[in-house]
Short mmCIF file of C-alpha atoms in Angstrom, two decimals:
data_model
loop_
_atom_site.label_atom_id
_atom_site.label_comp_id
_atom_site.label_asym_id
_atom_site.label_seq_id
_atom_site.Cartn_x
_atom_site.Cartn_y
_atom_site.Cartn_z
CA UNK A 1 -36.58 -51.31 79.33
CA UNK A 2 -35.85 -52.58 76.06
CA UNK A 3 -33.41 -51.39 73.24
CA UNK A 4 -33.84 -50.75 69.88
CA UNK A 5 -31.53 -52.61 67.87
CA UNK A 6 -28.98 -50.26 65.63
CA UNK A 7 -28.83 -50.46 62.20
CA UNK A 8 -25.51 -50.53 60.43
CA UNK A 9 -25.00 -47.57 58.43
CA UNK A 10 -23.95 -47.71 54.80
CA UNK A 11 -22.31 -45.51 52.14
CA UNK A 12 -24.61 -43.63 49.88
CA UNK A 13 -24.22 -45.61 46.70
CA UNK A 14 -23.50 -42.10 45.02
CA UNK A 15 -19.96 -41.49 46.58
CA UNK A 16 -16.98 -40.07 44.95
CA UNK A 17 -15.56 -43.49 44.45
CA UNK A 18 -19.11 -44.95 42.95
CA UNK A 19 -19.42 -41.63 40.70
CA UNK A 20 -15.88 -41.69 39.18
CA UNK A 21 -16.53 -46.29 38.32
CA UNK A 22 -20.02 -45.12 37.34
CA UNK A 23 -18.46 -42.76 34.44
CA UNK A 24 -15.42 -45.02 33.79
CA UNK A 25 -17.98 -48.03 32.74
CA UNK A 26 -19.94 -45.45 30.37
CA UNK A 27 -16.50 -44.18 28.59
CA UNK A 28 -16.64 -45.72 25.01
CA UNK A 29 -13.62 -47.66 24.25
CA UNK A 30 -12.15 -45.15 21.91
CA UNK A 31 -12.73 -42.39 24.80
CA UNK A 32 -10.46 -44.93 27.01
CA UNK A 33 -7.83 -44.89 24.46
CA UNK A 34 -8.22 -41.10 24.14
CA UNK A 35 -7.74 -40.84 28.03
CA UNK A 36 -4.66 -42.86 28.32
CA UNK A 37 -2.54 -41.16 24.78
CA UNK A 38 -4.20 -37.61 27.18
CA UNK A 39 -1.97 -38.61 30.04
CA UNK A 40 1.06 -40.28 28.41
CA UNK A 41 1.79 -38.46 25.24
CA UNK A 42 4.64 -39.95 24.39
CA UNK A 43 2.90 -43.44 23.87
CA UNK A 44 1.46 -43.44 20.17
CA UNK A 45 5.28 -42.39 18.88
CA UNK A 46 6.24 -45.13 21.08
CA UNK A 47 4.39 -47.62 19.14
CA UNK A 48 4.79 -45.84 15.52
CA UNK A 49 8.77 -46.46 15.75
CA UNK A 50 8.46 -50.05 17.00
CA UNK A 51 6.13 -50.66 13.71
CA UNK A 52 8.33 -49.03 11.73
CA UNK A 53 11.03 -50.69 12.67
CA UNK A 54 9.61 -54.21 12.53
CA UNK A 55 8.21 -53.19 9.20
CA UNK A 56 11.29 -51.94 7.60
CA UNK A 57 13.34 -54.63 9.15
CA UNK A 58 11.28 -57.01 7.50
CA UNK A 59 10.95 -55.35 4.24
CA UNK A 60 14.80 -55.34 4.51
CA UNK A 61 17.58 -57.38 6.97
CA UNK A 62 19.96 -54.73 6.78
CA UNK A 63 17.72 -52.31 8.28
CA UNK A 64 18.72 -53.89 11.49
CA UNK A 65 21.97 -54.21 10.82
CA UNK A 66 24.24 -52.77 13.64
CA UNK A 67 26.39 -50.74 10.70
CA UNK A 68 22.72 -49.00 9.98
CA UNK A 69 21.28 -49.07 13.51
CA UNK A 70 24.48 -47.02 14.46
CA UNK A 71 24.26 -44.56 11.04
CA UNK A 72 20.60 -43.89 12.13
CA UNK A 73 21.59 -42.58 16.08
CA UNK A 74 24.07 -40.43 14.59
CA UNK A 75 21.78 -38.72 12.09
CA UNK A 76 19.10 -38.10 14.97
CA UNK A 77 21.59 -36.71 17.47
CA UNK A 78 21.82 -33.05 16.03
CA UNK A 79 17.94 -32.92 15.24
CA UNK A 80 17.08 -34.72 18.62
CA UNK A 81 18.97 -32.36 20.96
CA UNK A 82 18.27 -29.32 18.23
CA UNK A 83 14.33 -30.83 19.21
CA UNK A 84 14.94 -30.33 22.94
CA UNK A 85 15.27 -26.31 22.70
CA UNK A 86 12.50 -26.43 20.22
CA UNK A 87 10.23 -28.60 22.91
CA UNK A 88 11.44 -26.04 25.51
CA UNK A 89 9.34 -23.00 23.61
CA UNK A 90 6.35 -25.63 21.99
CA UNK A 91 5.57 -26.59 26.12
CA UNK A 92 4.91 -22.49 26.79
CA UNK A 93 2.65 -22.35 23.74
CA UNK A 94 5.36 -20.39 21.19
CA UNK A 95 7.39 -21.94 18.40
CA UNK A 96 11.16 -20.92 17.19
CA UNK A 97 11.55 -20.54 13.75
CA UNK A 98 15.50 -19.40 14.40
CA UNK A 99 16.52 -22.94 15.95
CA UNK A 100 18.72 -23.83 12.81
CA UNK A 101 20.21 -21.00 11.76
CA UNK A 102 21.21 -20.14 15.83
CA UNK A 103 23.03 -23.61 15.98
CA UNK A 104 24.67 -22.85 12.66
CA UNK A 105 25.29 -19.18 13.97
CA UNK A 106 27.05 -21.06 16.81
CA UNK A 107 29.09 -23.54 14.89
CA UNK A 108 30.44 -20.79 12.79
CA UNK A 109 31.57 -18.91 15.69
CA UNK A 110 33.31 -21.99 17.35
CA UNK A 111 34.86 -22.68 14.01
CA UNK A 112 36.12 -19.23 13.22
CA UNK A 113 37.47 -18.86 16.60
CA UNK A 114 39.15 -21.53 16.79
CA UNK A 115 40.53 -21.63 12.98
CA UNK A 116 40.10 -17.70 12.09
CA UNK A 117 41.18 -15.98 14.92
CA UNK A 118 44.07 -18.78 16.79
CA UNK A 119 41.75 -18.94 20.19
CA UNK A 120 42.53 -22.16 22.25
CA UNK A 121 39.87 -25.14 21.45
CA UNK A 122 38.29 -25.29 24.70
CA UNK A 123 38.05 -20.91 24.87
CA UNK A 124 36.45 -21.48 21.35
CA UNK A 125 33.97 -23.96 22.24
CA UNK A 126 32.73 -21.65 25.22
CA UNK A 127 32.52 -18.87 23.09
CA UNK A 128 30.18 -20.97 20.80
CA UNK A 129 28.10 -21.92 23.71
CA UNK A 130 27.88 -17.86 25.05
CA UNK A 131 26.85 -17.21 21.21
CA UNK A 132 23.98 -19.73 21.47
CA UNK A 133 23.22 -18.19 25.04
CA UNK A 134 22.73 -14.77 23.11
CA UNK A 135 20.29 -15.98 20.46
CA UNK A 136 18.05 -17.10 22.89
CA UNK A 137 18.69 -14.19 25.44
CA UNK A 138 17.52 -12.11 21.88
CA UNK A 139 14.72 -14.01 21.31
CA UNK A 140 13.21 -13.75 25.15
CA UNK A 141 13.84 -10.13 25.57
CA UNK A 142 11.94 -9.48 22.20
CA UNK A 143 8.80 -11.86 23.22
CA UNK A 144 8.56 -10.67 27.16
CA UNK A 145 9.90 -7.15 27.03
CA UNK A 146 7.92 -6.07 23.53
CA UNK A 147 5.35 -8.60 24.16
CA UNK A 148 5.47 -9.60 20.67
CA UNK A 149 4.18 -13.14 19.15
CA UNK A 150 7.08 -16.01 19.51
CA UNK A 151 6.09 -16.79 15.55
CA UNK A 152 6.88 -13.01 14.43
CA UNK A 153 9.90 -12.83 16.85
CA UNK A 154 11.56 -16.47 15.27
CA UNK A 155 10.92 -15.40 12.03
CA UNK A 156 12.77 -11.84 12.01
CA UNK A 157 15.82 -13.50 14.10
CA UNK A 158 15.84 -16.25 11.33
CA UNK A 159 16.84 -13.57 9.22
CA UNK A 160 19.26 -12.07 11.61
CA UNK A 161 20.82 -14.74 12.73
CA UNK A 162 21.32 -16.59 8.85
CA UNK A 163 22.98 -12.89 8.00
CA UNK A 164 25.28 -12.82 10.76
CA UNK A 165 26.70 -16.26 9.97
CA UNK A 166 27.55 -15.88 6.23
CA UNK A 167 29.22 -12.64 7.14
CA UNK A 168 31.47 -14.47 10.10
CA UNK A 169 31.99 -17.46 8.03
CA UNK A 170 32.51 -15.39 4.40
CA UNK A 171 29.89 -18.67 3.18
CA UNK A 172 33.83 -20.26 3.78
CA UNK A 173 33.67 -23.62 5.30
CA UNK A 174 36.15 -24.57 8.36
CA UNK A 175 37.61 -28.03 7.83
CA UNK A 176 37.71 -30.48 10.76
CA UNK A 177 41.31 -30.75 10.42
CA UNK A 178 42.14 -27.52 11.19
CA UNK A 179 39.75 -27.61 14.45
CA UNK A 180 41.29 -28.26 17.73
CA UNK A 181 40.26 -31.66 18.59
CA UNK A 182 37.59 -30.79 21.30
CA UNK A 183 35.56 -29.49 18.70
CA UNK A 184 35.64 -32.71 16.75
CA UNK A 185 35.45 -34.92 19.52
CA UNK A 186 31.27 -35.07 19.47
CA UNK A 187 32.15 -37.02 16.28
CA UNK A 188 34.41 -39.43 18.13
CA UNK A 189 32.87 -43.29 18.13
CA UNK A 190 32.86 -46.10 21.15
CA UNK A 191 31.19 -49.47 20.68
CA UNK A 192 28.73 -50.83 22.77
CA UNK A 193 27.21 -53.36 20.83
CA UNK A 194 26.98 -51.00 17.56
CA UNK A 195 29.48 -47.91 16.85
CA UNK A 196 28.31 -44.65 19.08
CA UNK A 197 29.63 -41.64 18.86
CA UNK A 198 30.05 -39.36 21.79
CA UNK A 199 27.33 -36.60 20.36
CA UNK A 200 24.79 -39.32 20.65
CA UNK A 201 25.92 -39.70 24.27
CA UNK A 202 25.70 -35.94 24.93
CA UNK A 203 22.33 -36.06 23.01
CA UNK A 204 21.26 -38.53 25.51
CA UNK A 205 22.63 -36.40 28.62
CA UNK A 206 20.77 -33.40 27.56
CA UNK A 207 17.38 -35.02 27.24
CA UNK A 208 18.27 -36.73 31.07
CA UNK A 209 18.72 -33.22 32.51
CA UNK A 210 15.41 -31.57 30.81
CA UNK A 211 13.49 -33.85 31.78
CA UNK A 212 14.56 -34.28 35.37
CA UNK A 213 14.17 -29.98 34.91
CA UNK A 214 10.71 -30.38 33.94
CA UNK A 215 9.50 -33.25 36.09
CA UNK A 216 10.97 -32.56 38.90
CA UNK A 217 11.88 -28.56 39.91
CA UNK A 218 9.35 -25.89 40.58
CA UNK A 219 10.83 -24.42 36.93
CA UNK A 220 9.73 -27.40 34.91
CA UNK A 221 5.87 -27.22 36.67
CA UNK A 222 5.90 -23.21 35.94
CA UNK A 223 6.60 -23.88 31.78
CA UNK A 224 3.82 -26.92 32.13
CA UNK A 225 1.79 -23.62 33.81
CA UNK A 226 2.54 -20.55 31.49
CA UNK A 227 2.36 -22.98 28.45
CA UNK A 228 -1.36 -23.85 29.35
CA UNK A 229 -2.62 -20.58 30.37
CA UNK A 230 -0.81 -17.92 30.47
CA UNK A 231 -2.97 -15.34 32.98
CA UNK A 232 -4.18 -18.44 35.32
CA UNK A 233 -0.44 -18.46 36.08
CA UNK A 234 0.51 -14.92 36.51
CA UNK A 235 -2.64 -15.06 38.74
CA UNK A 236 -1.15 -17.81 40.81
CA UNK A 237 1.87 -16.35 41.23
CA UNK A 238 4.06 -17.16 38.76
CA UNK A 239 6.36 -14.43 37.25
CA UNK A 240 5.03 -15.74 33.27
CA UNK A 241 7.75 -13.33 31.53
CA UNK A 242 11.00 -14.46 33.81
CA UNK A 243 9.43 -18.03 33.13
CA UNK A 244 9.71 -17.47 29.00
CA UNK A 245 12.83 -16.03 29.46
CA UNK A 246 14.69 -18.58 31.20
CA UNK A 247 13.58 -21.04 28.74
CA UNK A 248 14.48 -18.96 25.88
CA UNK A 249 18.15 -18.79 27.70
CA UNK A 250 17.79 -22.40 28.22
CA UNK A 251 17.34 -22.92 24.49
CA UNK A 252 19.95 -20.80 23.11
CA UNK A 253 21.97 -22.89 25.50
CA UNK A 254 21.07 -26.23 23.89
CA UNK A 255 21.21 -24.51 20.37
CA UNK A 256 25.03 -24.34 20.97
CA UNK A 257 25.17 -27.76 22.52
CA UNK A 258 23.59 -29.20 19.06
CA UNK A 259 25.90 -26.59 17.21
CA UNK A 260 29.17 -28.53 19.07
CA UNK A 261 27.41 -32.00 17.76
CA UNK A 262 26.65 -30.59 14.67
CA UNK A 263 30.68 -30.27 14.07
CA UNK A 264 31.94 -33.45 15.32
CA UNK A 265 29.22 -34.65 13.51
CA UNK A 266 30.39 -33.03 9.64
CA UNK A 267 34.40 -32.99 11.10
CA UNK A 268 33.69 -29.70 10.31
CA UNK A 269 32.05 -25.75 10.47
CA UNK A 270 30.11 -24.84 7.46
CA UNK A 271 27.34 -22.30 7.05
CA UNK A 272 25.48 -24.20 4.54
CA UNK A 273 25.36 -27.41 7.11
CA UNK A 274 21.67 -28.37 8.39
CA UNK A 275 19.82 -26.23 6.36
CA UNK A 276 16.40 -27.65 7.00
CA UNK A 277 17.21 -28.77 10.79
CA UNK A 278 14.62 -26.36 12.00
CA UNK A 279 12.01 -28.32 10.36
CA UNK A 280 13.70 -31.40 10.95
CA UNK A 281 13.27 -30.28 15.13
CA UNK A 282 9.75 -29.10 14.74
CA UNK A 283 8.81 -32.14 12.94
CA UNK A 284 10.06 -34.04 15.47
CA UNK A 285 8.81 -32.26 18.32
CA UNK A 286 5.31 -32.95 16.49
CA UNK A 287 5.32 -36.53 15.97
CA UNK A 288 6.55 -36.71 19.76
CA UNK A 289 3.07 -36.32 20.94
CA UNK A 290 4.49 -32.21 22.00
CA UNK A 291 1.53 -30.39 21.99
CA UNK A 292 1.45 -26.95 19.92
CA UNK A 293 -0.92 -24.85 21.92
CA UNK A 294 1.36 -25.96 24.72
CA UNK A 295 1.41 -27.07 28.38
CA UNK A 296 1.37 -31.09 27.13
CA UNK A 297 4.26 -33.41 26.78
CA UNK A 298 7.13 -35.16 27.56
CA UNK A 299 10.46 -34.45 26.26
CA UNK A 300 11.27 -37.82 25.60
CA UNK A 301 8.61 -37.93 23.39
CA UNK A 302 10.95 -35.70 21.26
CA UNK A 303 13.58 -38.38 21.01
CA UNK A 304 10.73 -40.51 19.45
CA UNK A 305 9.63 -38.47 17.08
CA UNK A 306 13.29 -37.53 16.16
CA UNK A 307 13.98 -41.50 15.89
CA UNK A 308 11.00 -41.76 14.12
CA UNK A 309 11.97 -39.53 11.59
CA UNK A 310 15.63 -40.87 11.12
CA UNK A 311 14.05 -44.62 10.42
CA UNK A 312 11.55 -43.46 8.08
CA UNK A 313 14.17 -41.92 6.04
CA UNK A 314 16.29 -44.69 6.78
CA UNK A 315 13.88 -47.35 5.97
CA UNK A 316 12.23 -45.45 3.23
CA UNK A 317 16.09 -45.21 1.60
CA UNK A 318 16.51 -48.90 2.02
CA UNK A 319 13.50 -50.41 0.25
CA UNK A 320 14.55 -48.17 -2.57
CA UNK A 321 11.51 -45.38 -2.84
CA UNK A 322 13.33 -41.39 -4.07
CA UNK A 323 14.33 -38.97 -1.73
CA UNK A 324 10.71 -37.64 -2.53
CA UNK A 325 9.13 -40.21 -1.36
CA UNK A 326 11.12 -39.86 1.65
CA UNK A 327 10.05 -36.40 2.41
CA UNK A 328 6.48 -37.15 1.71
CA UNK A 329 6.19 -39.70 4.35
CA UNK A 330 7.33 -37.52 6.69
CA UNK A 331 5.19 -34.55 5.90
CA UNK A 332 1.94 -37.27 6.33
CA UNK A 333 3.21 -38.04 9.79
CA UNK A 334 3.21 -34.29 10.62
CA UNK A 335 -0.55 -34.31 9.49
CA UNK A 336 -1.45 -37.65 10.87
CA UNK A 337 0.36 -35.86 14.63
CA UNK A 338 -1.34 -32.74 14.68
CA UNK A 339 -4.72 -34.14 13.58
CA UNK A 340 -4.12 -36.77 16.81
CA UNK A 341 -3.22 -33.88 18.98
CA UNK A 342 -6.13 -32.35 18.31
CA UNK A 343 -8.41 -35.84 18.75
CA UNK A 344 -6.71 -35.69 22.09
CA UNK A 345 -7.11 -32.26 23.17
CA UNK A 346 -10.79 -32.74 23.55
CA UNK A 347 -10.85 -35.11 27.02
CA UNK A 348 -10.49 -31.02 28.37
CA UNK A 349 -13.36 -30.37 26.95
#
């Protein structure tokens, strides 16, 4: 009796594994590139700063001087951690217009507790921080509880919030002198290599926690959720309205923390300080590769935009061009970000 000699079976050529090769190979190169800025947003500000700084440092040695290098991480430290409450509300598809005048708010309550009213430093600087706490507590009960647009909320609070702090402050600034040195002591410099101060260190801290927050906790992958779509995640489970609140808490809590750099950083309290930070920490947030219609990003892309913006002002100041100038660069970057963001946001589609 004989046998009929097996054949060795073989994988259908049209597997999973031969499907997903097959439609790699036909992606155009730009669709590649499209792909990869997609997944790691935080790439193309990544290479815009190193240009920028090899272009500036060559259009002028002192650029890289460790005197400038140092004035450059103390101008981005109030923006940059000002940029992390901002990215907070950008990554669940809202903005805050109220960023700047909350940290202000803040500052002038630290300052005028401390100087106005004879409370201890350390009691002053935790009132600051609950005032901060309260802006964004504010600003979540108004967008969950009234259901009203982020955009309208910011902007009324803006108001609010600018109001309050001229009346507190009498449009009187506090001098650092006549702070308690705890308040100041964000202003305070250590060398490592170039002059550091310790708000740059805090700056740093803050964007370590957020983004161990958001990568790593159940919180961080509900914002990622709500900020892409809103009723798939209440459908999955996710409470969508505790979720916006917490960040808006979270927020106000950073707010304050900027607020506390923000007076080391001017040795002082002043209600006309920062005027255009809010800008300064949307711009920022922008050129970071932070999505606006939410859900996409990385914090640390944040800090790069932030650091972008310092050196172009920076650099820009250097090679000699008007404050103008200065502010028109940056404005083409914002442009040149969205219009990238947008470029990108079709590999969904």
């Amino acid at each position: 009796m004989s046998q009929t000699p097996s054949t060795p079976q073989t994988a259908p050529p049209t597997s999973a594994l031969h499907l997903a090769d097959e439609f790699i190979s036909r992606q155009t190169p730009m669709q590649r590139v499209r792909n990869v800025l997609y997944r790691y947003p935080a790439v193309s500000p990544a290479i815009v700063l190193v240009v920028a700084v090899i272009v500036f440092g060559i259009i002028n040695p002192r650029f890289l001087a460790p005197a400038n290098l140092s004035l450059i991480t103390q101008q981005v430290a109030v923006i940059g951690t000002l940029g992390v409450a901002q990215t907070l509300v950008i990554l669940t598809a809202g903005i805050d217009l109220s960023v700047g005048a909350a940290m202000i708010l803040s500052s002038v309550v630290m300052g005028n507790a401390a100087a106005g009213l004879g409370i201890p430093g350390p009691l002053a600087l935790v009132v600051g921080l609950i005032a901060g706490v309260l802006t964004g507590l504010v600003n979540g009960m108004l967008v969950t509880r009234l259901n009203l647009p982020p955009f309208i909320v910011t902007l009324g609070t803006l108001s609010i919030f600018t109001a309050l702090l001229l009346l507190l402050s009498n449009g009187a600034t506090v001098q650092g002198s006549d702070l308690p040195e705890i308040l100041t002591f964000t202003g305070t410099t250590f060398h490592i290599g170039v002059d550091v101060t310790f708000g740059v260190f805090l700056m740093i801290l803050v964007y370590a926690v957020v983004s161990y927050a958001l990568g790593r906790t159940a919180w961080g992958r509900h914002v990622y959720a709500v900020g892409d779509d809103k009723e798939a995640a209440r459908l999955s489970g996710i409470r969508v309205n505790r979720v916006l609140l917490s960040v808006y808490l979270a927020a106000g809590a950073i707010v304050a923390l900027a607020a506390w750099i923000q007076i080391g950083r001017d040795f002082g309290s002043s209600p006309n300080a920062a005027v255009d930070a809010n800008l300064n920490a949307i711009t920022a947030v922008v050129i970071g590769g932070i999505s606006l219609f939410g859900g996409r990003g990385n914090v640390w892309g944040t800090l790069l935009g932030a650091l972008i913006v310092g050196v172009f002002r920076n650099g820009l100041a250097l090679a000699g061009l008007d404050v103008l100038y200065q502010t028109l660069a940056v404005g083409v970057l914002v442009i040149v970000a969205v219009s990238i963001d947008q470029w990108i946001r079709k590999v969904r589609k």
